Amino acid sequence: MDESDEFGETLEEGRGVMKGYLPTRLLHGQVVVGCMFFHHRMKLLDKIGREFSGYNILESGKRLVDRKPLQCSLYVTDRCNLDCAYCTEYDNSRPHPSLDDLKKWIRKIRELGTMRIALVGGEPLVHPNIVELVRYCRELGFATSLTTNGFLLTRKLLAELEDAGLQVMQISVDRMTPSPITRKSFKTILPKLDYFRDSKISLHITGVICADTLPESRAVLETGLSRGIPTEVRLVHADPLHRFRVDRGPRE
């Protein structure tokens, strides 16, 4: 005699062997997992599509034979809310460029045939018109990215940048924990990664290698990559006084 189990399925008496289909609870779990897998894949495809939207493949192919620039970095401000010891790319004595001037420069960059624009600084998020600048870049057809230290990023600001059309945000993370040389660390940024859970903006992480950050560079890479975030560390800053030089050791 068969009896119903708690899942609504029939069991063979005395043996507990399921007849027919899997238990409803197990089936439900499979459906949920399958839907989550599909949801995450669709989010990934959506982010990839957003990252390359406005990036005309045929037009970019012409860059193989013409002399027009493919990408341009625009310093939207020299000002920054941090003072990383190795950095030579900020000057808080200088005022922000005006919105009109920035738009004029953006139009000129577009006239050159540039297809992709990276908004950098200084710290772009300290500029009071950063959302409008992103929107203007997208209106002119640029594929648009922004590099930030992330300290000023909020859920509200991220939503505004997404609404303006920002496709890629690159957050600078040098270490796992802050140091006197640089405060750009995962300890500060990790809580903000949740902001991107439902965002269409593609998040990238990049760090600077110097003597201070090198011991934690591998951990930075592993932490970012383990969360599915494109992550890299690199030597990018000039160091004329050789204060932060990394000893590369003897050649093999």
Coordinates of C-alpha atoms in Angstrom, one line a residue:
M1 CA 0.0 0.0 0.0
D2 CA 1.3 3.4 -1.0
E3 CA 1.3 6.4 1.3
S4 CA 2.0 10.1 0.6
D5 CA 5.2 11.6 1.9
E6 CA 5.5 15.2 3.0
F7 CA 6.4 16.2 -0.5
G8 CA 3.2 15.0 -2.0
E9 CA 4.9 12.0 -3.7
T10 CA 4.2 8.3 -3.3
L11 CA 6.6 6.0 -1.5
E12 CA 6.8 2.2 -1.8
E13 CA 5.7 0.8 1.6
G14 CA 8.5 -0.3 3.9
R15 CA 11.3 0.7 1.5
G16 CA 11.0 4.4 1.2
V17 CA 11.8 4.2 -2.6
M18 CA 10.3 7.1 -4.5
K19 CA 8.1 6.2 -7.5
G20 CA 7.8 8.5 -10.5
Y21 CA 9.3 12.0 -10.2
L22 CA 11.7 13.5 -7.7
P23 CA 10.2 15.0 -4.5
T24 CA 8.5 18.3 -5.0
R25 CA 10.9 20.1 -2.6
L26 CA 13.9 18.8 -4.5
L27 CA 12.4 19.7 -7.8
H28 CA 11.6 23.2 -6.4
G29 CA 15.3 23.5 -5.4
Q30 CA 16.5 22.5 -8.8
V31 CA 14.1 25.0 -10.4
V32 CA 15.4 27.8 -8.0
V33 CA 19.0 26.9 -8.7
G34 CA 18.4 26.8 -12.4
C35 CA 16.6 30.1 -12.4
M36 CA 19.4 31.7 -10.3
F37 CA 22.0 30.3 -12.8
F38 CA 20.0 31.7 -15.7
H39 CA 19.5 35.0 -13.9
H40 CA 23.2 35.5 -13.2
R41 CA 24.1 34.5 -16.8
M42 CA 21.6 37.0 -18.2
K43 CA 23.0 39.7 -15.9
L44 CA 26.5 38.9 -17.1
L45 CA 25.4 39.1 -20.8
D46 CA 23.5 42.3 -20.0
K47 CA 26.6 43.9 -18.5
I48 CA 28.8 42.7 -21.4
G49 CA 26.2 44.2 -23.8
R50 CA 26.1 47.4 -21.9
E51 CA 29.8 47.7 -21.7
F52 CA 30.1 47.4 -25.5
S53 CA 26.9 49.2 -26.5
G54 CA 27.7 52.3 -28.5
Y55 CA 30.9 50.5 -29.6
N56 CA 30.4 50.2 -33.3
I57 CA 32.3 47.1 -34.4
L58 CA 32.5 48.1 -38.0
E59 CA 33.7 51.6 -37.1
S60 CA 36.3 50.3 -34.7
G61 CA 37.6 48.0 -37.4
K62 CA 38.6 51.1 -39.4
R63 CA 41.1 51.9 -36.6
L64 CA 43.2 49.2 -38.0
V65 CA 43.9 51.2 -41.1
D66 CA 43.2 54.9 -40.2
R67 CA 45.0 57.2 -37.8
K68 CA 42.0 58.1 -35.7
P69 CA 42.1 57.4 -31.9
L70 CA 40.0 54.5 -30.6
Q71 CA 40.0 55.7 -26.9
C72 CA 40.7 58.8 -25.0
S73 CA 41.1 59.5 -21.2
L74 CA 39.6 62.8 -20.1
Y75 CA 40.8 64.3 -16.8
V76 CA 37.6 65.8 -15.5
T77 CA 39.4 67.3 -12.5
D78 CA 42.8 67.5 -10.9
R79 CA 41.3 67.5 -7.4
C80 CA 41.1 64.4 -5.2
N81 CA 39.8 63.5 -1.8
L82 CA 42.8 61.2 -1.0
D83 CA 46.5 61.9 -1.0
C84 CA 48.2 58.6 -1.9
A85 CA 52.0 59.0 -1.4
Y86 CA 52.9 57.5 -4.7
C87 CA 50.4 59.6 -6.8
T88 CA 51.5 62.4 -9.1
E89 CA 48.1 62.9 -10.7
Y90 CA 46.2 65.2 -8.3
D91 CA 46.5 68.9 -7.5
N92 CA 44.0 70.3 -5.0
S93 CA 45.1 73.8 -5.6
R94 CA 43.4 73.8 -9.0
P95 CA 39.7 74.5 -9.5
H96 CA 37.4 72.1 -11.3
P97 CA 37.1 72.7 -15.0
S98 CA 33.8 74.3 -15.8
L99 CA 31.0 72.1 -17.2
D100 CA 31.0 74.2 -20.5
D101 CA 34.7 73.6 -21.0
L102 CA 34.4 69.9 -20.3
K103 CA 31.6 69.6 -22.8
K104 CA 33.6 71.5 -25.4
W105 CA 36.6 69.1 -24.9
I106 CA 34.3 66.1 -25.1
R107 CA 32.8 67.4 -28.4
K108 CA 36.4 67.9 -29.8
I109 CA 37.3 64.4 -28.7
R110 CA 34.3 63.1 -30.6
E111 CA 35.2 65.1 -33.7
L112 CA 38.5 63.3 -33.7
G113 CA 36.6 60.0 -34.3
T114 CA 37.2 58.6 -30.8
M115 CA 34.7 55.9 -29.9
R116 CA 35.5 55.3 -26.2
I117 CA 36.1 57.8 -23.4
A118 CA 37.4 57.1 -19.9
L119 CA 36.7 59.8 -17.3
V120 CA 39.6 60.0 -14.9
G121 CA 41.2 62.4 -12.4
G122 CA 42.2 63.3 -9.8
E123 CA 38.9 61.8 -8.4
P124 CA 36.1 62.2 -10.9
L125 CA 33.4 61.8 -8.3
V126 CA 34.4 65.1 -6.6
H127 CA 33.3 67.0 -9.7
P128 CA 29.8 68.4 -9.0
N129 CA 28.7 67.7 -12.6
I130 CA 30.0 64.2 -13.0
V131 CA 26.5 62.6 -13.6
E132 CA 25.7 65.2 -16.3
L133 CA 29.2 64.6 -17.9
V134 CA 28.5 60.9 -18.2
R135 CA 25.1 61.6 -19.7
Y136 CA 26.6 64.0 -22.2
C137 CA 29.3 61.5 -23.2
R138 CA 26.6 58.9 -23.9
E139 CA 24.4 61.3 -25.8
L140 CA 27.4 61.9 -28.2
G141 CA 27.7 58.1 -28.7
F142 CA 30.8 57.3 -26.5
A143 CA 31.2 54.0 -24.8
T144 CA 31.9 55.5 -21.4
S145 CA 33.9 54.4 -18.3
L146 CA 34.9 56.1 -15.1
T147 CA 37.8 55.4 -12.7
T148 CA 37.4 56.2 -9.0
N149 CA 38.8 55.4 -5.6
G150 CA 35.2 54.6 -4.5
F151 CA 35.3 56.5 -1.3
L152 CA 32.6 58.9 -2.4
L153 CA 30.4 56.2 -4.0
T154 CA 26.9 55.7 -2.6
R155 CA 24.0 53.6 -3.8
K156 CA 22.2 56.8 -4.8
L157 CA 25.2 58.1 -6.9
L158 CA 25.7 54.7 -8.5
A159 CA 22.0 54.6 -9.5
E160 CA 22.3 58.1 -11.0
L161 CA 25.4 57.2 -12.9
E162 CA 23.7 54.1 -14.2
D163 CA 20.7 56.1 -15.3
A164 CA 23.0 58.5 -17.1
G165 CA 24.4 55.6 -19.1
L166 CA 27.7 54.7 -17.5
Q167 CA 28.9 51.3 -18.7
V168 CA 32.1 50.6 -16.8
M169 CA 33.3 51.7 -13.4
Q170 CA 36.9 50.9 -12.4
I171 CA 37.6 51.1 -8.7
S172 CA 41.2 51.5 -7.5
V173 CA 42.2 49.0 -4.8
D174 CA 45.9 48.8 -3.8
R175 CA 45.9 46.8 -0.6
M176 CA 43.7 44.6 1.6
T177 CA 44.1 47.1 4.5
P178 CA 45.0 50.8 4.5
S179 CA 48.5 52.0 5.0
P180 CA 50.2 55.4 5.4
I181 CA 51.0 55.2 1.7
T182 CA 47.6 54.4 0.4
R183 CA 44.1 54.2 1.9
K184 CA 42.6 52.5 -1.2
S185 CA 42.0 49.0 0.3
F186 CA 39.4 46.2 0.2
K187 CA 38.7 46.9 3.8
T188 CA 37.1 50.2 2.7
I189 CA 35.6 49.0 -0.6
L190 CA 34.2 45.5 0.2
P191 CA 30.9 46.9 1.8
K192 CA 30.3 48.9 -1.4
L193 CA 30.5 45.9 -3.7
D194 CA 26.9 45.0 -2.8
Y195 CA 25.9 48.2 -4.6
F196 CA 26.7 46.5 -7.8
R197 CA 24.6 43.4 -7.1
D198 CA 21.7 44.6 -9.2
S199 CA 23.5 47.3 -11.2
K200 CA 24.0 47.2 -14.9
I201 CA 27.4 48.9 -14.6
S202 CA 30.3 46.6 -15.2
L203 CA 32.7 46.7 -12.2
H204 CA 36.5 46.4 -12.6
I205 CA 39.2 46.6 -10.0
T206 CA 42.7 47.7 -10.5
G207 CA 45.6 48.4 -8.1
V208 CA 49.0 50.0 -8.2
I209 CA 52.1 48.0 -7.4
C210 CA 54.9 49.7 -5.4
A211 CA 57.1 48.5 -2.5
D212 CA 54.2 49.2 0.0
T213 CA 51.5 47.4 -1.9
L214 CA 53.4 44.5 -3.4
P215 CA 53.1 42.2 -0.3
E216 CA 49.3 42.3 -0.6
S217 CA 49.0 42.5 -4.4
R218 CA 48.3 38.7 -4.7
A219 CA 45.6 38.9 -2.0
V220 CA 44.0 41.9 -3.9
L221 CA 43.9 39.8 -7.1
E222 CA 42.5 36.7 -5.5
T223 CA 39.9 38.7 -3.6
G224 CA 38.6 40.4 -6.6
L225 CA 38.7 37.4 -8.9
S226 CA 37.0 35.2 -6.4
R227 CA 34.0 37.5 -6.6
G228 CA 33.9 37.4 -10.3
I229 CA 35.3 40.9 -10.8
P230 CA 37.9 41.6 -13.5
T231 CA 40.9 42.5 -11.4
E232 CA 44.5 43.6 -12.2
V233 CA 47.5 45.2 -10.6
R234 CA 50.1 47.2 -12.5
L235 CA 52.9 49.7 -12.4
V236 CA 51.4 52.9 -13.7
H237 CA 52.8 55.9 -11.8
A238 CA 56.0 57.8 -12.5
D239 CA 58.5 57.6 -9.6
P240 CA 61.3 60.0 -10.4
L241 CA 62.8 59.9 -6.9
H242 CA 62.6 56.1 -6.8
R243 CA 60.9 56.2 -3.4
F244 CA 58.5 53.4 -4.1
R245 CA 60.4 51.4 -6.6
V246 CA 59.8 47.6 -6.7
D247 CA 63.0 45.5 -6.7
R248 CA 62.3 43.1 -9.6
G249 CA 65.2 40.9 -8.7
P250 CA 67.8 39.3 -11.0
R251 CA 66.7 38.2 -14.5
E252 CA 66.2 34.5 -14.9

